[in-house]
Amino acid sequence: MILELSGIRKSFGGVHALRDGTLHVAAGQVHALVGENGAGKSTLVKIAAGMLRRDAGTMRWRGADADFGQPAEAHARGIHMVHQESLLAPHLSVAENVFLGRETRKAGLLLDHAAMTRETARILNEHHFPIEPHWRVGGLGPAEKQIVEICRALYGNPSLLIFDEPTSSLSDAEAAEVFRIVKQLRAKGIGIIYITHRLVELEEIADRVTVLRDGRTVRSCPASEITTAEMVRDMVGRDVASEHHRGPAPLGPTRLKVDLPGVSLEVRAGEIVGMAGLMGAGRTAVCETIFGMRPAPEGAIAVNGVPQSIRSPRDAVAAGIALVPEDRQETGLAVRLPVRVNATLANLAAVCTAGVVQLAKERRVAEGFIRKLRVRTGSLEQSAWQLSGGNQQKIVIAKWLFRDSDVVLFDEPTRGIDVGAKSEVFSLMDEMARSGKAILMVSSELPELLQVADRILVMREGAIVADLPKETTQREIMHHAALGDQPGVNQP
């Protein structure tokens, strides 16, 4: 074993993140770490990576006791982490990002750009990564940014790599590239801790699985000895339906009507309309245009039959449109503010008197949504960034439930959340639709769209190319997404 974590405990302000975390990782092994949001996965690996100090328990590195006080100490021992949320500087090149904070210099003064470019090119070529050292990171897609993060981790010849949700924002094709990289690194003898909520991935890459629940390790075994259903049961402590079943619901009048270049759609009250497409097809751009985050040079948007002039998110909110964005930390939450503030932020007027926030009322509203949505939080004063991904998503939804918007746009609503939280989010969406709201849902997870949506729009190159019924198949969706034409009866 290269890394042994045993009986690890860690608390934050009275909240127990880890009560008994145990994880043993061998060289040349892909060790999957799974659990619900808030189970303690990130806390455990951050202790291994020197980002947090444990309160109790033991850590051994290559057979010797270890205690890393900062990431630099872990790096020096060969432990590197590939983060879920990008920590890259978009205005810099790939090479500059790979060396960010550890730049090579000439005579200890001037940056040696040539040396950094050569070393970055070596790493890229060695692993057959399809990007160039001089490319600006701000122009890269999600998969390419993930490769830059991996290159940062590979610089310095690590012995252990920690992947935290590396495929959460990637298409199936881009995820396959990450799998190829992980297998290649395993073959070189590098130990890998792989955190994911996409349990189906583990069949392809995992050698061993450790399950955390409520801060405790509840199972650790070879991947071949545990089924997906058993993993889910261990994670949540109960049987969870693997599929959400949305029954037929009565539809009301058209809530949202959109006519933009290449995009014409309607969503009725009580309806959940899915939107599928390959990465870069324009799905997020449609949501951001409807919500006023992108300019719409031509076209029309109407809510409840009334034409709207939407030039900003403020206009969209006033028109009765809400957006649960793909990147909840960047655009969905004020992450440094307390939970109570985030839960009421979209409807401040309702908790204000004469322009002053009434704290007692704000607390009552927030407490009500925390109970209703079963949000796990230490207190109403806990900062939003301290919540798990699933609980952050619930707070974003609570914000719009309090606003009571008629149209709700969900962009990748299950990104980075566990199977139990997914089921709860789907139930909330169903409840919102049945209350008369219109929902437009973007998702890269085709099985989820087929479970949740009443019908599915398919986008390709910025245009809607198909409007498919609920009874369609993944194969038909992908055919339209890739080719944009009607599949023939003899189509392979």
Coordinates of C-alpha atoms in Angstrom, one line a residue:
M1 CA 0.0 0.0 0.0
I2 CA 1.3 3.5 -0.8
L3 CA -1.4 5.3 1.2
E4 CA -3.2 4.2 4.3
L5 CA -5.8 6.3 6.0
S6 CA -7.4 4.7 9.1
G7 CA -10.0 5.9 11.6
I8 CA -9.9 9.5 10.2
R9 CA -12.0 12.1 12.0
K10 CA -12.7 15.7 11.1
S11 CA -15.2 18.3 12.2
F12 CA -16.1 21.8 11.1
G13 CA -17.8 24.0 13.7
G14 CA -19.5 21.1 15.4
V15 CA -20.5 19.3 12.1
H16 CA -18.8 15.9 11.8
A17 CA -17.5 15.6 8.2
L18 CA -15.6 12.4 9.0
R19 CA -16.2 10.0 12.0
D20 CA -14.3 6.9 10.9
G21 CA -12.8 7.3 7.4
T22 CA -10.6 4.5 6.2
L23 CA -9.0 4.2 2.8
H24 CA -6.0 2.0 1.6
V25 CA -4.7 2.6 -1.9
A26 CA -2.1 0.4 -3.7
A27 CA 0.3 1.4 -6.5
G28 CA -1.1 0.7 -10.0
Q29 CA -4.7 0.6 -8.7
V30 CA -7.8 2.6 -9.5
H31 CA -9.5 2.9 -6.2
A32 CA -13.1 4.3 -6.5
L33 CA -14.4 6.3 -3.5
V34 CA -18.2 6.7 -3.5
G35 CA -20.8 8.1 -1.3
E36 CA -23.6 10.6 -1.0
N37 CA -22.9 14.3 -1.1
G38 CA -21.7 15.1 2.4
A39 CA -20.5 11.6 3.1
G40 CA -17.0 12.8 3.7
K41 CA -15.3 11.9 0.4
S42 CA -13.8 15.3 -0.4
T43 CA -12.7 15.8 3.2
L44 CA -10.9 12.5 3.3
V45 CA -8.9 13.1 0.1
K46 CA -8.2 16.7 1.0
I47 CA -6.5 15.3 4.2
A48 CA -4.4 13.0 2.0
A49 CA -3.5 15.9 -0.3
G50 CA -2.5 18.2 2.6
M51 CA -5.4 20.6 2.1
L52 CA -6.9 19.8 5.5
R53 CA -5.5 18.6 8.8
R54 CA -7.2 15.6 10.5
D55 CA -8.6 15.8 14.0
A56 CA -7.8 12.1 14.8
G57 CA -6.8 8.9 13.1
T58 CA -3.6 7.8 11.4
M59 CA -2.1 8.4 7.9
R60 CA 0.7 6.4 6.5
W61 CA 2.6 7.1 3.2
R62 CA 4.7 4.2 1.9
G63 CA 4.7 2.5 5.3
A64 CA 5.8 5.6 7.3
D65 CA 3.6 7.8 9.5
A66 CA 2.7 11.1 7.6
D67 CA 1.1 14.4 8.4
F68 CA 0.9 16.9 5.6
G69 CA 0.3 20.5 6.7
Q70 CA -0.1 21.9 3.3
P71 CA -0.4 20.8 -0.4
A72 CA 3.2 21.5 -1.1
E73 CA 4.2 18.8 1.4
A74 CA 1.9 16.3 -0.2
H75 CA 3.2 17.3 -3.7
A76 CA 6.8 16.7 -2.5
R77 CA 5.9 13.2 -1.6
G78 CA 4.2 12.5 -4.9
I79 CA 0.5 13.1 -4.1
H80 CA -1.4 15.4 -6.5
M81 CA -5.1 16.2 -7.0
V82 CA -7.1 16.9 -10.1
H83 CA -10.0 19.1 -8.9
Q84 CA -13.6 18.9 -10.0
E85 CA -13.9 22.7 -10.2
S86 CA -11.4 24.3 -12.5
L87 CA -8.6 26.2 -10.7
L88 CA -7.1 27.4 -14.0
A89 CA -6.4 31.0 -15.1
P90 CA -8.3 31.5 -18.3
H91 CA -6.2 34.4 -19.6
L92 CA -3.0 32.3 -19.5
S93 CA -1.8 29.6 -21.9
V94 CA -1.8 25.9 -21.3
A95 CA 1.9 25.9 -20.4
E96 CA 1.5 28.8 -18.1
N97 CA -1.3 27.1 -16.2
V98 CA 0.7 23.8 -15.9
F99 CA 3.5 25.8 -14.2
L100 CA 1.2 28.3 -12.3
G101 CA 2.7 28.9 -8.9
R102 CA 5.9 26.9 -9.7
E103 CA 7.2 28.8 -12.7
T104 CA 10.7 28.0 -14.2
R105 CA 12.9 31.1 -14.2
K106 CA 16.2 32.2 -15.8
A107 CA 18.8 33.1 -13.3
G108 CA 16.0 33.1 -10.7
L109 CA 14.4 36.2 -12.2
L110 CA 12.8 36.1 -15.7
L111 CA 10.2 33.5 -16.6
D112 CA 11.7 30.8 -18.8
H113 CA 8.7 30.4 -21.2
A114 CA 10.6 28.2 -23.6
A115 CA 11.5 25.7 -20.9
M116 CA 7.9 25.6 -19.6
T117 CA 6.6 25.2 -23.1
R118 CA 9.0 22.3 -23.8
E119 CA 8.1 20.5 -20.6
T120 CA 4.4 20.9 -21.2
A121 CA 4.8 19.6 -24.8
R122 CA 6.6 16.6 -23.4
I123 CA 3.8 15.8 -21.0
L124 CA 1.1 16.3 -23.7
N125 CA 3.0 14.2 -26.3
E126 CA 3.8 11.4 -23.8
H127 CA 0.1 11.0 -22.9
H128 CA -1.2 11.8 -26.4
F129 CA -3.3 14.7 -25.2
P130 CA -4.9 16.6 -28.1
I131 CA -4.0 20.2 -27.1
E132 CA -1.1 22.5 -27.6
P133 CA 1.1 24.3 -25.0
H134 CA 0.5 27.8 -26.4
W135 CA -3.3 27.6 -26.5
R136 CA -5.2 30.0 -24.3
V137 CA -7.1 28.1 -21.6
G138 CA -10.1 30.5 -21.8
G139 CA -10.8 29.2 -25.3
L140 CA -10.8 25.5 -24.3
G141 CA -13.8 23.3 -23.7
P142 CA -14.6 21.4 -20.5
A143 CA -12.7 18.2 -21.5
E144 CA -9.7 20.2 -22.6
K145 CA -9.6 22.1 -19.4
Q146 CA -9.7 18.8 -17.5
I147 CA -6.7 17.7 -19.5
V148 CA -4.8 20.8 -18.4
E149 CA -5.7 20.0 -14.8
I150 CA -4.3 16.5 -15.3
C151 CA -1.1 17.9 -16.8
R152 CA -0.7 20.1 -13.8
A153 CA -1.0 17.0 -11.6
L154 CA 1.4 15.0 -13.8
Y155 CA 4.2 17.5 -13.7
G156 CA 6.5 16.2 -11.0
N157 CA 6.0 12.5 -11.7
P158 CA 3.3 11.7 -9.0
S159 CA 2.9 8.4 -7.3
L160 CA -0.8 9.0 -6.4
L161 CA -3.4 11.0 -8.3
I162 CA -6.7 12.0 -6.8
F163 CA -9.5 12.6 -9.4
D164 CA -12.5 14.4 -7.9
E165 CA -15.5 14.0 -10.3
P166 CA -13.4 14.3 -13.5
T167 CA -16.3 13.6 -15.9
S168 CA -19.1 15.5 -14.2
S169 CA -19.3 18.1 -17.0
L170 CA -18.2 15.9 -19.9
S171 CA -20.0 14.2 -22.7
D172 CA -19.7 10.4 -23.1
A173 CA -17.0 10.8 -25.8
E174 CA -15.0 13.2 -23.6
A175 CA -15.5 10.9 -20.6
A176 CA -14.1 8.0 -22.6
E177 CA -10.9 10.1 -23.1
V178 CA -10.6 10.5 -19.4
F179 CA -11.0 6.7 -18.9
R180 CA -8.2 6.2 -21.4
I181 CA -5.9 8.5 -19.5
V182 CA -6.7 6.9 -16.2
K183 CA -6.0 3.4 -17.6
Q184 CA -2.7 4.6 -19.0
L185 CA -1.7 6.1 -15.7
R186 CA -2.6 2.9 -13.9
A187 CA -0.4 0.9 -16.3
K188 CA 2.5 3.2 -15.4
G189 CA 2.1 2.1 -11.7
I190 CA 0.5 5.3 -10.5
G191 CA -2.1 4.8 -7.7
I192 CA -5.4 6.5 -8.4
I193 CA -8.3 7.6 -6.1
Y194 CA -11.3 8.1 -8.3
I195 CA -14.4 10.0 -6.9
T196 CA -17.5 9.9 -9.0
H197 CA -21.3 9.9 -8.8
R198 CA -21.6 8.1 -12.2
L199 CA -21.5 4.7 -10.7
V200 CA -21.8 3.0 -14.2
E201 CA -18.2 4.3 -14.9
L202 CA -16.8 2.0 -12.2
E203 CA -17.5 -1.1 -14.2
E204 CA -14.9 0.1 -16.8
I205 CA -12.1 1.4 -14.7
A206 CA -12.3 0.6 -11.0
D207 CA -10.2 -2.2 -9.3
R208 CA -11.5 -1.5 -5.8
V209 CA -14.4 0.4 -4.3
T210 CA -14.7 2.1 -0.9
V211 CA -18.1 3.4 0.2
L212 CA -18.6 6.2 2.7
R213 CA -21.8 7.0 4.5
D214 CA -22.2 9.8 7.1
G215 CA -18.5 10.1 7.5
R216 CA -17.8 6.4 8.0
T217 CA -16.3 3.8 5.7
V218 CA -19.1 1.1 5.5
R219 CA -17.5 -1.1 2.8
S220 CA -14.3 -1.7 1.0
C221 CA -13.9 -4.5 -1.5
P222 CA -12.8 -5.5 -5.0
A223 CA -15.0 -3.8 -7.6
S224 CA -15.9 -7.2 -9.0
E225 CA -17.5 -8.1 -5.7
I226 CA -20.1 -5.3 -5.5
T227 CA -23.0 -4.5 -7.7
T228 CA -24.3 -1.0 -8.5
A229 CA -27.5 -1.6 -6.5
E230 CA -25.4 -2.7 -3.5
M231 CA -23.2 0.4 -3.8
V232 CA -26.3 2.6 -3.8
R233 CA -27.8 0.8 -0.8
D234 CA -24.5 1.2 1.1
M235 CA -24.3 4.8 0.2
V236 CA -27.8 5.9 1.4
G237 CA -28.5 3.2 3.9
R238 CA -31.7 2.1 2.2
D239 CA -32.9 0.8 -1.2
V240 CA -33.3 3.6 -3.7
A241 CA -35.2 3.2 -7.0
S242 CA -32.7 3.3 -9.8
E243 CA -35.1 5.1 -12.0
H244 CA -37.5 8.0 -11.5
H245 CA -40.9 7.3 -13.0
R246 CA -42.9 10.4 -14.0
G247 CA -46.5 9.5 -14.7
P248 CA -48.8 11.4 -17.1
A249 CA -49.8 14.8 -16.0
P250 CA -52.5 17.2 -17.3
L251 CA -51.0 20.1 -19.3
G252 CA -52.2 23.7 -19.2
P253 CA -51.6 26.7 -21.4
T254 CA -48.3 27.6 -23.0
R255 CA -46.1 29.2 -20.3
L256 CA -42.9 29.7 -22.5
K257 CA -42.7 30.4 -26.2
V258 CA -39.3 31.0 -27.8
D259 CA -38.6 32.0 -31.4
L260 CA -34.9 32.6 -32.0
P261 CA -32.7 31.8 -35.0
G262 CA -32.7 28.0 -35.3
V263 CA -34.6 27.6 -32.0
S264 CA -38.4 27.6 -31.8
L265 CA -40.0 25.9 -28.8
E266 CA -43.0 26.0 -26.5
V267 CA -43.3 24.6 -23.0
R268 CA -46.8 24.3 -21.4
A269 CA -47.8 24.5 -17.8
G270 CA -47.3 21.1 -16.1
E271 CA -44.8 20.0 -18.8
I272 CA -41.1 19.0 -18.5
V273 CA -39.4 19.4 -21.8
G274 CA -35.9 17.9 -22.1
M275 CA -33.1 19.3 -24.3
A276 CA -30.4 16.9 -25.5
G277 CA -27.3 17.4 -27.8
L278 CA -23.6 16.9 -27.9
M279 CA -21.2 19.2 -26.1
G280 CA -21.2 22.6 -27.8
A281 CA -24.6 22.1 -29.5
G282 CA -25.9 25.3 -27.9
R283 CA -28.2 24.0 -25.2
T284 CA -26.7 26.2 -22.4
A285 CA -26.7 29.1 -24.8
V286 CA -30.4 28.8 -25.3
C287 CA -31.0 28.8 -21.5
E288 CA -28.7 31.8 -21.0
T289 CA -30.4 33.7 -23.8
I290 CA -33.9 33.1 -22.4
F291 CA -32.6 34.2 -19.0
G292 CA -31.0 37.4 -20.3
M293 CA -27.4 36.3 -19.8
R294 CA -26.7 36.4 -23.5
P295 CA -27.9 39.0 -26.0
A296 CA -30.6 37.9 -28.4
P297 CA -30.1 40.1 -31.5
E298 CA -33.3 38.9 -33.1
G299 CA -36.2 36.7 -32.2
A300 CA -39.0 36.8 -29.6
I301 CA -39.7 35.3 -26.1
A302 CA -43.1 35.3 -24.5
V303 CA -44.2 34.2 -21.0
N304 CA -47.9 33.3 -20.5
G305 CA -48.7 34.7 -23.9
V306 CA -47.1 38.1 -23.1
P307 CA -44.1 39.2 -25.3
Q308 CA -41.1 40.0 -23.2
S309 CA -38.1 42.2 -23.7
I310 CA -35.3 40.4 -21.9
R311 CA -32.0 42.1 -21.8
S312 CA -30.8 40.9 -18.4
P313 CA -31.4 38.3 -15.7
R314 CA -33.3 41.0 -13.9
D315 CA -35.8 41.3 -16.8
A316 CA -36.1 37.5 -16.9
V317 CA -36.9 37.2 -13.2
A318 CA -39.4 40.0 -13.5
A319 CA -41.1 38.1 -16.4
G320 CA -41.4 35.0 -14.2
I321 CA -38.4 33.0 -15.5
A322 CA -35.9 31.2 -13.2
L323 CA -32.6 29.5 -14.0
V324 CA -30.9 26.7 -12.1
P325 CA -27.5 26.9 -13.9
E326 CA -25.0 24.3 -14.8
D327 CA -22.3 25.9 -12.6
R328 CA -24.2 26.5 -9.3
Q329 CA -21.1 27.8 -7.5
E330 CA -20.3 30.4 -10.2
T331 CA -23.7 31.6 -11.1
G332 CA -26.3 29.9 -8.9
L333 CA -25.2 30.9 -5.4
A334 CA -23.5 33.6 -3.5
V335 CA -21.2 31.0 -2.0
R336 CA -19.7 33.2 0.7
L337 CA -23.1 34.2 2.1
P338 CA -25.1 32.2 4.6
V339 CA -27.7 29.6 3.6
R340 CA -30.6 31.8 4.8
V341 CA -29.5 34.6 2.5
N342 CA -29.2 32.3 -0.5
A343 CA -32.6 30.7 0.1
T344 CA -34.3 34.1 -0.1
L345 CA -32.0 36.0 -2.5
A346 CA -34.4 35.8 -5.6
N347 CA -37.3 37.4 -3.7
L348 CA -35.8 39.8 -1.2
A349 CA -38.8 42.1 -1.3
A350 CA -40.8 39.4 0.4
V351 CA -38.6 39.5 3.5
C352 CA -38.1 43.2 3.6
T353 CA -39.9 46.1 5.2
A354 CA -39.1 49.6 4.0
G355 CA -36.1 48.2 2.2
V356 CA -34.7 46.5 5.3
V357 CA -34.3 42.7 5.5
Q358 CA -36.3 41.3 8.4
L359 CA -34.0 38.7 9.8
A360 CA -36.7 36.8 11.7
K361 CA -38.8 36.4 8.6
E362 CA -35.8 35.5 6.5
R363 CA -34.9 32.8 8.9
R364 CA -38.5 31.4 9.0
V365 CA -38.6 31.2 5.2
A366 CA -35.2 29.6 5.0
E367 CA -36.0 27.1 7.8
G368 CA -39.2 26.1 5.9
F369 CA -37.3 25.3 2.7
I370 CA -34.6 23.4 4.6
R371 CA -37.2 21.2 6.1
K372 CA -39.2 20.8 2.9
L373 CA -36.2 20.0 0.7
R374 CA -34.3 18.1 3.5
V375 CA -31.2 20.2 3.2
R376 CA -28.3 19.0 5.3
T377 CA -26.7 22.1 6.9
G378 CA -25.1 22.8 10.2
S379 CA -27.0 26.0 10.6
L380 CA -28.7 28.8 8.7
E381 CA -25.5 30.8 9.1
Q382 CA -23.3 28.2 7.4
S383 CA -21.8 29.5 4.1
A384 CA -23.2 28.0 1.0
W385 CA -19.7 26.9 -0.2
Q386 CA -19.5 24.6 2.8
L387 CA -22.5 22.5 1.7
S388 CA -22.2 19.4 -0.4
G389 CA -23.1 19.6 -4.1
G390 CA -26.5 18.1 -3.7
N391 CA -27.4 20.4 -0.8
Q392 CA -26.2 23.4 -2.8
Q393 CA -28.4 22.4 -5.6
K394 CA -31.4 22.2 -3.3
I395 CA -30.7 25.8 -2.0
V396 CA -30.7 27.0 -5.6
I397 CA -34.0 25.4 -6.2
A398 CA -35.3 26.8 -2.9
K399 CA -34.4 30.3 -4.1
W400 CA -36.7 29.9 -7.1
L401 CA -39.4 28.1 -5.2
F402 CA -39.6 31.2 -3.0
R403 CA -39.8 33.4 -6.1
D404 CA -42.6 31.2 -7.4
S405 CA -41.5 31.6 -11.1
D406 CA -43.8 30.2 -13.7
V407 CA -41.0 29.0 -16.0
V408 CA -37.9 27.2 -14.6
L409 CA -34.8 26.4 -16.7
F410 CA -32.7 23.5 -15.4
D411 CA -29.2 23.3 -16.9
E412 CA -27.5 20.0 -16.0
P413 CA -29.5 19.8 -12.7
T414 CA -27.8 16.6 -11.5
R415 CA -24.2 17.5 -12.3
G416 CA -21.9 16.4 -9.4
I417 CA -24.7 15.2 -7.1
D418 CA -25.2 11.7 -5.8
V419 CA -27.9 9.1 -6.6
G420 CA -30.0 9.9 -3.6
A421 CA -30.0 13.7 -4.2
K422 CA -30.8 13.0 -7.9
S423 CA -33.9 11.2 -7.0
E424 CA -35.0 14.1 -4.7
V425 CA -34.3 16.7 -7.4
F426 CA -36.4 14.8 -9.9
S427 CA -39.2 14.5 -7.4
L428 CA -39.0 18.3 -6.9
M429 CA -39.1 18.9 -10.6
D430 CA -42.1 16.7 -10.9
E431 CA -43.8 18.5 -8.0
M432 CA -43.1 21.9 -9.6
A433 CA -44.5 20.8 -12.9
R434 CA -47.7 19.4 -11.3
S435 CA -48.2 22.7 -9.6
G436 CA -48.4 24.4 -13.0
K437 CA -44.9 25.5 -13.7
A438 CA -43.2 24.9 -17.1
I439 CA -39.8 23.3 -17.0
L440 CA -37.1 23.2 -19.6
M441 CA -34.3 20.7 -18.7
V442 CA -30.9 20.4 -20.3
S443 CA -29.0 17.2 -19.6
S444 CA -26.1 15.3 -21.0
E445 CA -27.4 12.2 -19.2
L446 CA -29.8 10.6 -21.8
P447 CA -31.2 8.0 -19.3
E448 CA -32.3 10.9 -17.0
L449 CA -34.0 12.8 -19.9
L450 CA -35.9 9.6 -20.8
Q451 CA -37.0 9.1 -17.2
V452 CA -38.0 12.7 -16.4
A453 CA -39.1 14.5 -19.6
D454 CA -42.5 14.5 -21.3
R455 CA -40.7 15.1 -24.7
I456 CA -37.2 15.8 -25.8
L457 CA -35.8 18.5 -28.1
V458 CA -32.5 17.6 -29.8
M459 CA -30.0 20.3 -30.7
R460 CA -27.2 20.3 -33.2
E461 CA -24.9 23.2 -34.1
G462 CA -27.1 25.8 -32.4
A463 CA -30.4 24.6 -33.9
I464 CA -33.2 22.3 -32.8
V465 CA -33.2 19.4 -35.2
A466 CA -35.8 17.1 -33.6
D467 CA -38.8 17.1 -31.2
L468 CA -39.1 13.5 -29.9
P469 CA -41.8 11.9 -27.8
K470 CA -41.1 10.4 -24.3
E471 CA -41.1 6.9 -25.8
T472 CA -38.0 7.6 -28.0
T473 CA -34.6 5.8 -27.5
Q474 CA -31.1 6.9 -26.7
R475 CA -30.0 5.7 -30.1
E476 CA -32.5 7.9 -31.9
I477 CA -31.6 10.9 -29.8
M478 CA -27.9 10.4 -30.5
H479 CA -28.6 10.0 -34.3
H480 CA -30.2 13.4 -34.4
A481 CA -27.6 15.0 -32.2
A482 CA -24.7 13.7 -34.4
L483 CA -26.3 13.8 -37.9
G484 CA -29.3 16.1 -37.6
D485 CA -31.5 14.2 -40.0
Q486 CA -34.3 11.8 -39.7
P487 CA -33.1 8.2 -39.2
G488 CA -34.3 5.8 -41.9
V489 CA -35.7 2.4 -41.3
N490 CA -32.5 0.9 -42.5
Q491 CA -30.2 3.3 -40.7
P492 CA -27.5 1.3 -38.8

